[in-house]
Coordinates of C-alpha atoms and ligand atoms in Angstrom, one line a residue:
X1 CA -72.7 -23.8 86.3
X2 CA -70.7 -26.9 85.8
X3 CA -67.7 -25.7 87.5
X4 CA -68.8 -24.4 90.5
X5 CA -67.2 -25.6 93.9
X6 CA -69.6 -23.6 96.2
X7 CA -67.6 -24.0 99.5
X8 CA -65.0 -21.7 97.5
X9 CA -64.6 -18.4 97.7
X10 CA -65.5 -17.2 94.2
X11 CA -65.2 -13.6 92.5
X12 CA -67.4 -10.8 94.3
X13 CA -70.4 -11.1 91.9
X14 CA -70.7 -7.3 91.9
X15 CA -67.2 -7.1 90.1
X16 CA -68.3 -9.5 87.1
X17 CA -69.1 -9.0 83.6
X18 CA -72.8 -8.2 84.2
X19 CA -74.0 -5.0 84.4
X20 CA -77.0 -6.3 86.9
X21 CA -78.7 -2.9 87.1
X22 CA -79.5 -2.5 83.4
X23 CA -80.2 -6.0 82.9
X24 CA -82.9 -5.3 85.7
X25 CA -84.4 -3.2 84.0
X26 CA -85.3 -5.0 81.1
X27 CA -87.7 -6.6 83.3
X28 CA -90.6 -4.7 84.1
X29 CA -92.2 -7.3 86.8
X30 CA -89.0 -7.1 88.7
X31 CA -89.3 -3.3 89.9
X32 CA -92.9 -3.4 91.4
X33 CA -93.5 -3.2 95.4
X34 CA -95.1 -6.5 96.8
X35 CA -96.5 -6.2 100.2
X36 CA -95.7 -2.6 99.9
X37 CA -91.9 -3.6 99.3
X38 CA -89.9 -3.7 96.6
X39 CA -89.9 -7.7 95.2
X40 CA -86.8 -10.2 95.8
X41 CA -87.5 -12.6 93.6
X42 CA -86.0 -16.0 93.9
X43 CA -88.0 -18.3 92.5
X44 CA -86.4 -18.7 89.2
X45 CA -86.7 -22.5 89.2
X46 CA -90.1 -22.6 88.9
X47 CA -90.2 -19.7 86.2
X48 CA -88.1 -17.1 85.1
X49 CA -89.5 -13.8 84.3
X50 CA -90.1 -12.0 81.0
X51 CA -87.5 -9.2 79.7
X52 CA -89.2 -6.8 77.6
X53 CA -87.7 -7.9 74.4
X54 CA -90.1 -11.1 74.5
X55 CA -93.1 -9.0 75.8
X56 CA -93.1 -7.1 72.7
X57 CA -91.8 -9.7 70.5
X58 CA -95.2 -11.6 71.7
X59 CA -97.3 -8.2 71.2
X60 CA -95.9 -7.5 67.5
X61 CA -97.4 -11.1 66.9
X62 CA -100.7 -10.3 67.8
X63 CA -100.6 -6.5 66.7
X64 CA -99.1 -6.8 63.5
X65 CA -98.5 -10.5 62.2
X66 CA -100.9 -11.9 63.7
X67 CA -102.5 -15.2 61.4
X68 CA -102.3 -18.9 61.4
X69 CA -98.5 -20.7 60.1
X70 CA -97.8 -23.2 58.0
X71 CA -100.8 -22.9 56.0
X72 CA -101.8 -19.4 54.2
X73 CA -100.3 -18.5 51.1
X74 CA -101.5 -14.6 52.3
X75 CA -98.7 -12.3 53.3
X76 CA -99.7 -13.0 57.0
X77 CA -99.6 -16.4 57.4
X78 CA -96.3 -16.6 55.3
X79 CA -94.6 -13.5 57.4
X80 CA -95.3 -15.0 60.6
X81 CA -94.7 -19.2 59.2
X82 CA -91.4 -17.1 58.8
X83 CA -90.6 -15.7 62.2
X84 CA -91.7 -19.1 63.6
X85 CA -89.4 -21.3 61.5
X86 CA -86.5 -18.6 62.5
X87 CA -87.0 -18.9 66.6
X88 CA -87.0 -22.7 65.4
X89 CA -83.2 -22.4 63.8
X90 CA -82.4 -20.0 67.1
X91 CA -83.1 -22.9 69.3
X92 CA -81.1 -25.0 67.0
X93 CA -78.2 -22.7 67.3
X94 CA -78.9 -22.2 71.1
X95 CA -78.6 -26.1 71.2
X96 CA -75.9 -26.3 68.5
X97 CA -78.2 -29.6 67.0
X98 CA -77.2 -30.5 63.6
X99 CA -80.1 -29.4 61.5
X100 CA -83.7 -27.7 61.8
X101 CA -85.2 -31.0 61.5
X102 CA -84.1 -31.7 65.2
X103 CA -86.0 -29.6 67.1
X104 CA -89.7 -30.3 67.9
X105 CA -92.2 -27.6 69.4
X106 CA -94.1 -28.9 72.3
X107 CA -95.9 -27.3 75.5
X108 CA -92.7 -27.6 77.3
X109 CA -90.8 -30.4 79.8
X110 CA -93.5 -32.5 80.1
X111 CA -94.6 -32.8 77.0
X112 CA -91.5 -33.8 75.3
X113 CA -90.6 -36.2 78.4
X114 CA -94.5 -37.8 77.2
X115 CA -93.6 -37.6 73.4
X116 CA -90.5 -39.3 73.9
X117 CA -92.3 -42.0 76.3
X118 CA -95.1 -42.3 74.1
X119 CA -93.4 -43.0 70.6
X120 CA -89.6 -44.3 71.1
X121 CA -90.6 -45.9 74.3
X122 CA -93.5 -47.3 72.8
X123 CA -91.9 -48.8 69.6
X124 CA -88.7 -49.7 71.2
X125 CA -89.2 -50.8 74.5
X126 CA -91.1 -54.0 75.8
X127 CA -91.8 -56.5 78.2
X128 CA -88.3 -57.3 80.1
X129 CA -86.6 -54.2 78.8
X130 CA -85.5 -51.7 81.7
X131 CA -85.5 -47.7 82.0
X132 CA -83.5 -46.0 84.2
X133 CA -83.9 -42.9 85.8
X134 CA -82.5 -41.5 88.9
X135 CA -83.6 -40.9 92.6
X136 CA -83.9 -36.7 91.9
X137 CA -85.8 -36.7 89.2
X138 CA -89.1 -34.2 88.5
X139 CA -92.5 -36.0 88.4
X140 CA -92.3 -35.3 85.0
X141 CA -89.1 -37.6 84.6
X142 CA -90.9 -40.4 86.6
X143 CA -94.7 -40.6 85.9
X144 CA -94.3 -40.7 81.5
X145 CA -92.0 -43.5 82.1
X146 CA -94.0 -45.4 85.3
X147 CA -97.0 -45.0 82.5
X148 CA -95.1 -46.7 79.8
X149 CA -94.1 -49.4 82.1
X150 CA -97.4 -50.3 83.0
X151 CA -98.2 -50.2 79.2
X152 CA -95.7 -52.4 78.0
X153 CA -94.1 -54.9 81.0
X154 CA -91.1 -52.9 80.7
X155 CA -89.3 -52.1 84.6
X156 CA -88.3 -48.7 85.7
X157 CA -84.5 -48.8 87.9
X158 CA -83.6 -46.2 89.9
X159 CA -80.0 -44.7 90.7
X160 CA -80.1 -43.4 93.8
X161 CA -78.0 -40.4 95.4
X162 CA -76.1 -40.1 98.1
X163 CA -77.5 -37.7 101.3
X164 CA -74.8 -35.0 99.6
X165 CA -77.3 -35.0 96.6
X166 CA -74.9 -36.8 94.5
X167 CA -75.1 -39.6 92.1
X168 CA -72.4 -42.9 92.0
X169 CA -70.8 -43.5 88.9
X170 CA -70.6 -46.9 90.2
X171 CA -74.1 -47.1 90.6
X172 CA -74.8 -46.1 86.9
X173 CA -72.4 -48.9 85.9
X174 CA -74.2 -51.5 88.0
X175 CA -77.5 -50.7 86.9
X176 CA -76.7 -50.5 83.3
X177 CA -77.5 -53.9 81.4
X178 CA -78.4 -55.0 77.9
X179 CA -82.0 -55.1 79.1
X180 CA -81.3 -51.1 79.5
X181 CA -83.0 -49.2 76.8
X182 CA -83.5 -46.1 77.8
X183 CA -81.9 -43.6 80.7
X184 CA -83.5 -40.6 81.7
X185 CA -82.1 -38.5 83.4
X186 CA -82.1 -34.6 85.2
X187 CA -79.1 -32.4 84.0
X188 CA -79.6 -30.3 87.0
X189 CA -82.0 -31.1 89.8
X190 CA -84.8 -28.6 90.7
X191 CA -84.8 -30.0 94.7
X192 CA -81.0 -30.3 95.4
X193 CA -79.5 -27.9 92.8
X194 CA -77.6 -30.9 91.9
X195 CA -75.2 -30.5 88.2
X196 CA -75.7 -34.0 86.9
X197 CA -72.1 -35.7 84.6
X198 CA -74.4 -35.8 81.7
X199 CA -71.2 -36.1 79.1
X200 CA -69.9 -39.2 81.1
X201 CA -73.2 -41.1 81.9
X202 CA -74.2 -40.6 78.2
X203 CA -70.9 -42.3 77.4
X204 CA -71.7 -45.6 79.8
X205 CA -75.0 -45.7 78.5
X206 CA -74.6 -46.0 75.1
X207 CA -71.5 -48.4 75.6
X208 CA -74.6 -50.8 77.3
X209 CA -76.7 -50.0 74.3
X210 CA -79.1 -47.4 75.5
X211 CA -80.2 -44.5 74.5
X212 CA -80.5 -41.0 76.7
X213 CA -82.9 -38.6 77.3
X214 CA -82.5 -35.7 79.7
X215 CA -84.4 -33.3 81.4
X216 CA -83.2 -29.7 80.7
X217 CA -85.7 -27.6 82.5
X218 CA -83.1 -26.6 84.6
X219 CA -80.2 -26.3 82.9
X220 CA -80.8 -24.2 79.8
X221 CA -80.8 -21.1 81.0
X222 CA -77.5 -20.9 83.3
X223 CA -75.2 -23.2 81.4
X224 CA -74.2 -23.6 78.0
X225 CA -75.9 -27.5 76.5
X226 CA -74.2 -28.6 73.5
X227 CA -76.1 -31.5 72.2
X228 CA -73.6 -32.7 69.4
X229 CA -70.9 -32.8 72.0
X230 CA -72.8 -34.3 75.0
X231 CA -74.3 -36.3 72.3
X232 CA -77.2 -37.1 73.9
X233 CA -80.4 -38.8 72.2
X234 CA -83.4 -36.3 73.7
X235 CA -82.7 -33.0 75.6
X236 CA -85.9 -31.5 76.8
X237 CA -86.4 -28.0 78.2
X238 CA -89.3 -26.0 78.6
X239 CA -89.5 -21.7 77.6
X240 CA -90.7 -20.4 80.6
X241 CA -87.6 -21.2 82.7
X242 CA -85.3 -19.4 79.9
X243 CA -87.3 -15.6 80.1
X244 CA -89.4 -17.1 77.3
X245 CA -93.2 -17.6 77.5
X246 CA -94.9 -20.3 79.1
X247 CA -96.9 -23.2 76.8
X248 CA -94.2 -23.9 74.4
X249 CA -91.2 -25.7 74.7
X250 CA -88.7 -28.3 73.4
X251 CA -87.6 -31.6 72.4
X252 CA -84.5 -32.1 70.4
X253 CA -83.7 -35.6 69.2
X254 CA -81.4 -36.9 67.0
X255 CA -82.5 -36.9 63.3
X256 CA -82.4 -40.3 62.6
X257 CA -84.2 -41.6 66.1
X258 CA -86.6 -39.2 65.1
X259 CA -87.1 -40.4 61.9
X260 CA -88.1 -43.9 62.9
X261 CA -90.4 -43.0 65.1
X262 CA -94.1 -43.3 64.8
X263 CA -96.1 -39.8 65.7
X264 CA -98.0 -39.4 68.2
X265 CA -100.9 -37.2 68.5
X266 CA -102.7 -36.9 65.3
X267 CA -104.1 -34.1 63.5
X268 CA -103.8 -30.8 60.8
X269 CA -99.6 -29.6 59.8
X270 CA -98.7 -33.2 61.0
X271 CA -99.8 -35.3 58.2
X272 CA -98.8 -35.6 54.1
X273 CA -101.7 -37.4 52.7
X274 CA -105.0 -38.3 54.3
X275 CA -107.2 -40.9 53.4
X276 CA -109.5 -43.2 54.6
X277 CA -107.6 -45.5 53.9
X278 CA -104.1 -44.5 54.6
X279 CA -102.3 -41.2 56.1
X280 CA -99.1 -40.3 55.1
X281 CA -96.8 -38.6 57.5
X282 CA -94.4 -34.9 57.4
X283 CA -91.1 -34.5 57.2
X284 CA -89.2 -34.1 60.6
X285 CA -90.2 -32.3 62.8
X286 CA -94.1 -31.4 61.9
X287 CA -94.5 -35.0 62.2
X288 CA -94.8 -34.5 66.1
X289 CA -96.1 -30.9 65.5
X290 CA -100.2 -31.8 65.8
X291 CA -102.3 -29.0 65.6
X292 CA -102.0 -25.3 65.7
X293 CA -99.1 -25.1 67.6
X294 CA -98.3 -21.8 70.1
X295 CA -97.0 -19.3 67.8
X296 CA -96.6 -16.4 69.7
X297 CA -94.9 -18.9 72.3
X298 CA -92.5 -20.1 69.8
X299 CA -91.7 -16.8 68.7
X300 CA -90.8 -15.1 72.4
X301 CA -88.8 -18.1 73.1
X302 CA -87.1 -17.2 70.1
X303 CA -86.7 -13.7 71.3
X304 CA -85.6 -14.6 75.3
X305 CA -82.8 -17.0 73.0
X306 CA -81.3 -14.1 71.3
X307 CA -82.0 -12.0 74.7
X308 CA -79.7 -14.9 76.4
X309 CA -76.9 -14.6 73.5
X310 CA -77.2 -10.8 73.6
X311 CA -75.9 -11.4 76.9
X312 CA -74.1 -14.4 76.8
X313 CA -73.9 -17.7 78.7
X314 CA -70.7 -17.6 79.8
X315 CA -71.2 -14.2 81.0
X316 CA -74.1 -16.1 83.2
X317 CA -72.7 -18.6 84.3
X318 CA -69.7 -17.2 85.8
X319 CA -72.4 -14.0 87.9
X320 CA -74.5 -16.9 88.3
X321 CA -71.8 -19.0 90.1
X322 CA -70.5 -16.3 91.9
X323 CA -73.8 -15.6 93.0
X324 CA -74.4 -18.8 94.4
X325 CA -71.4 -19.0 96.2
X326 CA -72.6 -15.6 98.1
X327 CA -75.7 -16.8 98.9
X328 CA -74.3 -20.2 100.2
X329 CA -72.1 -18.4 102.4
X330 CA -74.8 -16.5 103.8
X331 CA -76.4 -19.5 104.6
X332 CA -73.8 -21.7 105.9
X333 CA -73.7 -18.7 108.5
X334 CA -77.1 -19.2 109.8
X335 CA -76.6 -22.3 112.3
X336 CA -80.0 -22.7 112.7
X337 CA -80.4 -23.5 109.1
X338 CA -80.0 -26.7 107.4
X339 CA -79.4 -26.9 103.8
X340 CA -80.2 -30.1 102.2
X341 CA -78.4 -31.0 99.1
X342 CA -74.7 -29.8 99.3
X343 CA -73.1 -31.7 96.1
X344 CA -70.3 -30.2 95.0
X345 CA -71.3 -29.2 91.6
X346 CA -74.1 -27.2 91.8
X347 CA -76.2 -24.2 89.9
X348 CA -78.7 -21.5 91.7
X349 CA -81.1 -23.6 93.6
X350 CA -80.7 -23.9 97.4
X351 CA -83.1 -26.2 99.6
X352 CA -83.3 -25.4 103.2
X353 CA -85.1 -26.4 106.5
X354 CA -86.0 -24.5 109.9
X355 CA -85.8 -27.0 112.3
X356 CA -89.5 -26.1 114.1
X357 CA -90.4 -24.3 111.4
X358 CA -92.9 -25.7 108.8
X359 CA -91.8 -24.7 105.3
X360 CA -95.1 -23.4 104.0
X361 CA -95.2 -20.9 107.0
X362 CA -91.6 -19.4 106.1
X363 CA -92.4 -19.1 102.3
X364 CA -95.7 -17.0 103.6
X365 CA -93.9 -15.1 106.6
X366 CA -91.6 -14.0 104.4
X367 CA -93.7 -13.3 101.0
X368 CA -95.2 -10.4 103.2
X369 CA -91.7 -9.3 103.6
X370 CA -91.0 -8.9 99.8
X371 CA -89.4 -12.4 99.0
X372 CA -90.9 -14.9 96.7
X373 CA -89.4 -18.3 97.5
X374 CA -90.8 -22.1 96.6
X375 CA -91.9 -23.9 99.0
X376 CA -93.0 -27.8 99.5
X377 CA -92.0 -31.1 97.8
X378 CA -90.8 -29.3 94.4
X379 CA -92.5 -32.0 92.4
X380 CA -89.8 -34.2 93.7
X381 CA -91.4 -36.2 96.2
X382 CA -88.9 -39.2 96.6
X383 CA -85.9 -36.3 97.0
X384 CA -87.8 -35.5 99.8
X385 CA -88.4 -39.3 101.0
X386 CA -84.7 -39.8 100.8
X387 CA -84.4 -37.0 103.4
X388 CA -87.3 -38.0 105.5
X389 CA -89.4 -34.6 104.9
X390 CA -92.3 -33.3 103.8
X391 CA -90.9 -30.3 102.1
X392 CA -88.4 -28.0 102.3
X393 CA -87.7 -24.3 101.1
X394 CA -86.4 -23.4 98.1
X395 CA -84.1 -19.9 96.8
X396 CA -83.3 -20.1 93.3
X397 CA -81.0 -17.5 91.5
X398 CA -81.3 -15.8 87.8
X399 CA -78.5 -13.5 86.2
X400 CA -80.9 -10.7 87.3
X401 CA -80.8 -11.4 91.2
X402 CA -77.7 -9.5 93.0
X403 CA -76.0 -9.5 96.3
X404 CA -78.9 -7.0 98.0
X405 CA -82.0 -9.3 97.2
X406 CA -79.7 -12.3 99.0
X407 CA -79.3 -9.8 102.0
X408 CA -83.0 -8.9 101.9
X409 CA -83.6 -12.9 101.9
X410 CA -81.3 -13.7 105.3
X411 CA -82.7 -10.7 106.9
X412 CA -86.1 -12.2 106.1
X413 CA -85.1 -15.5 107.1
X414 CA -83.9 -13.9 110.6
X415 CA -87.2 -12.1 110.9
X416 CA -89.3 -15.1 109.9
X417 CA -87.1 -17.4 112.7
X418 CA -87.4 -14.6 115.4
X419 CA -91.1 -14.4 114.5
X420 CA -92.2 -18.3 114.1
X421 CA -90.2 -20.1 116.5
Ligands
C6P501 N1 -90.0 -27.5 87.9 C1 -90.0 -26.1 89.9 O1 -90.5 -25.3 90.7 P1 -92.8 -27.9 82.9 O2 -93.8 -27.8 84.0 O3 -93.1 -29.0 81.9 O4 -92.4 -26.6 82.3 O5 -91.4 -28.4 83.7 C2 -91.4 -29.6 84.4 C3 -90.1 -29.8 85.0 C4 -89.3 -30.9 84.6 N2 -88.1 -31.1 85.1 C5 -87.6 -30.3 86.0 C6 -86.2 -30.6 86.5 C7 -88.3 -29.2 86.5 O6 -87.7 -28.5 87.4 C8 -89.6 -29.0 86.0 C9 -90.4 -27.9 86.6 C10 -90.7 -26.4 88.6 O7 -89.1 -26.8 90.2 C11 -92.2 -26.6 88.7 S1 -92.6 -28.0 89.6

């Protein structure tokens, strides 16, 4: 949602391109009762759910394909090494990286934020060398690079943001050095909501010499991520936050970074030769690909990418906005509500406080009312030392959310305020 001003008044998201009823639909967990109510869902950050499309796209794997890839010269293996390498070139499209060869399979996020930490970083960065991430990142953008610092003497900088939720261009510049190998950074932050200037901080970076990584998770699955244009070193993203299946998701990188680096877990499909002696490695990218990897997994994300095509980022991105805008006004209307993170550029996460009111109690007061929220730190803990809390509570919008389940959400918010203050 990279455009998205949300103090303005945007289109009425019931008038956009989106037909929200029959996308709801293709989602079978989003029409049950919870509580004895129908569900408002809005806790999309933390997972997205599954249109049916992927649920049978996984079934078909396990009722009619079903064998291990890469390996059989049976019909089996070779039908489903097909459909595997096929949701591989869909991600490449989805990305728009250069070649097949790009795009690594891991569990998701984490994994490719510790592949990338444990082979580049390892090979490329030493004692005296710096990494810079910022202030909002996930733990999983923190801890794989606090690890490889203790490994190697290397030093992690941090960019801090501003109490809007924003980051200083200024403050990139300044921290930038030749000692900079490596900047890692959130495209859109999972606390604050936050749209990161990817394009321009890649830019300073590499003019200092450093490569980039960045954390996707959030991003993928409400704005269009062009790797070649951004040009960006690493782009990680995980399936389960784009309607795909949990356990498997990304890491591009750019062929030739790939190419020199070393593997990093070792095992079957990664290797060319093995001998006592000596082991040879694979092409790109079954190099990093250890293991039998999640096939089913790689084949619903496959599946949830052609579901998001079907109905088209843009399309997305503009409800999505809109969206967003709605719900912020609904919430700038409750004074006894304090939103933290208001950056101008944000996409469908909102983090809120009760004053007198404990998070964890208004996530549970109003999950009997029907509304599934996120509560807590957010894996985010120093977004939440910036601010002084503990927590906070947390609303976050797919293309499948509408204007009601944001009315169902204040009215629970008034209810749970009446009921706990
Ligand atoms: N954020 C949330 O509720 P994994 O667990 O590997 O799929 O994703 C980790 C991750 C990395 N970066 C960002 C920006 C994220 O938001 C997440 C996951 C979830 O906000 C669970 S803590």
């Amino acid at each position: 949602m990279s455009t998205a001003n949300i103090y303005k008044i945007m289109d009425d998201p019931n008038s956009l391109d989106i037909d929200v009823e029959r996308v709801r639909r293709d989602f079978p967990m989003l029409s049950q009762r919870v509580h004895g109510v129908p569900l408002v869902y809005l806790d999309n950050a933390a997972s997205t759910h599954k249109p049916t499309l992927v649920i049978d796209a996984i079934r078909r794997v396990y009722e009619q394909d079903y064998s291990n890839i890469h390996r059989g010269v049976h019909e089996l293996s070779q039908r489903l090494t097909m459909q595997y390498e096929e949701a591989r070139e869909k991600i490449r499209v989805f990305l728009n990286a250069r070649s097949r060869a790009e795009i690594v399979f891991t569990y998701g996020t984490t994994d490719s934020i510790n592949l990338v930490a444990q082979t580049f970083g390892r090979a490329n960065i030493g004692k005296g060398d710096e990494i810079l991430i910022s202030e909002m990142e996930h733990h999983s953008n923190i801890v794989p690079w606090q690890l490889l610092c203790e490994q190697t003497g290397a030093t992690l900088k941090v960019i801090p943001f501003n109490d809007q939720g924003n980051l200083a261009m200024s403050d990139v510049e300044a921290l930038l050095s030749e000692r900079t190998k490596l900047v890692a950074l959130v495209h859109v932050s999972n606390a604050l909501g936050t749209i990161n200037p990817i394009g321009p901080i890649i830019k300073l970076a590499h003019d200092a010499g450093a490569k980039v990584l960045v954390d996707g998770a959030q991003a993928v699955a409400h704005m269009k991520t062009d790797v070649q244009k951004s040009d960006v070193d690493f782009y990680a993203f995980s399936g389960h936050k784009v309607f795909g299946p949990t356990g498997i998701g990304v890491l591009y990188g750019k062929e030739d970074l790939l190419e020199a680096m070393p593997p990093w877990r070792g095992g079957g499909d990664m290797i060319r030769t093995v001998t006592f002696e000596k082991t040879t490695y694979a092409d790109l990218p079954y190099k990093f690909e250890a293991g039998t990897p999640n096939i089913a997994g790689g084949i619903g994300l496959g599946a949830a990418i052609d579901y998001v095509h079907d109905i088209g980022l843009k399309h997305i991105n503009h409800y999505e906005n809109s969206l967003l805008a709605y719900m912020t006004r609904q919430l700038l209307n409750v004074e006894w509500l304090k939103i933290i993170g208001n950056a101008p550029c944000k996409s469908g996460a909102i983090s809120f406080m009760i004053e007198g009111v404990h998070h964890n109690d208004l996530g549970q007061y109003i999950d009997h009312l029907g509304v599934a929220i996120r509560t807590g730190h957010h894996c985010a803990q120093p977004v939440m030392q910036h601010y002084g809390v503990t927590g906070t509570a947390r609303a976050s919008l797919a293309f499948y959310n509408n204007t009601q389940d944001i009315d169902r959400f204040i009215e629970a918010l008034e209810k749970a305020k009446k009921f706990l203050l």
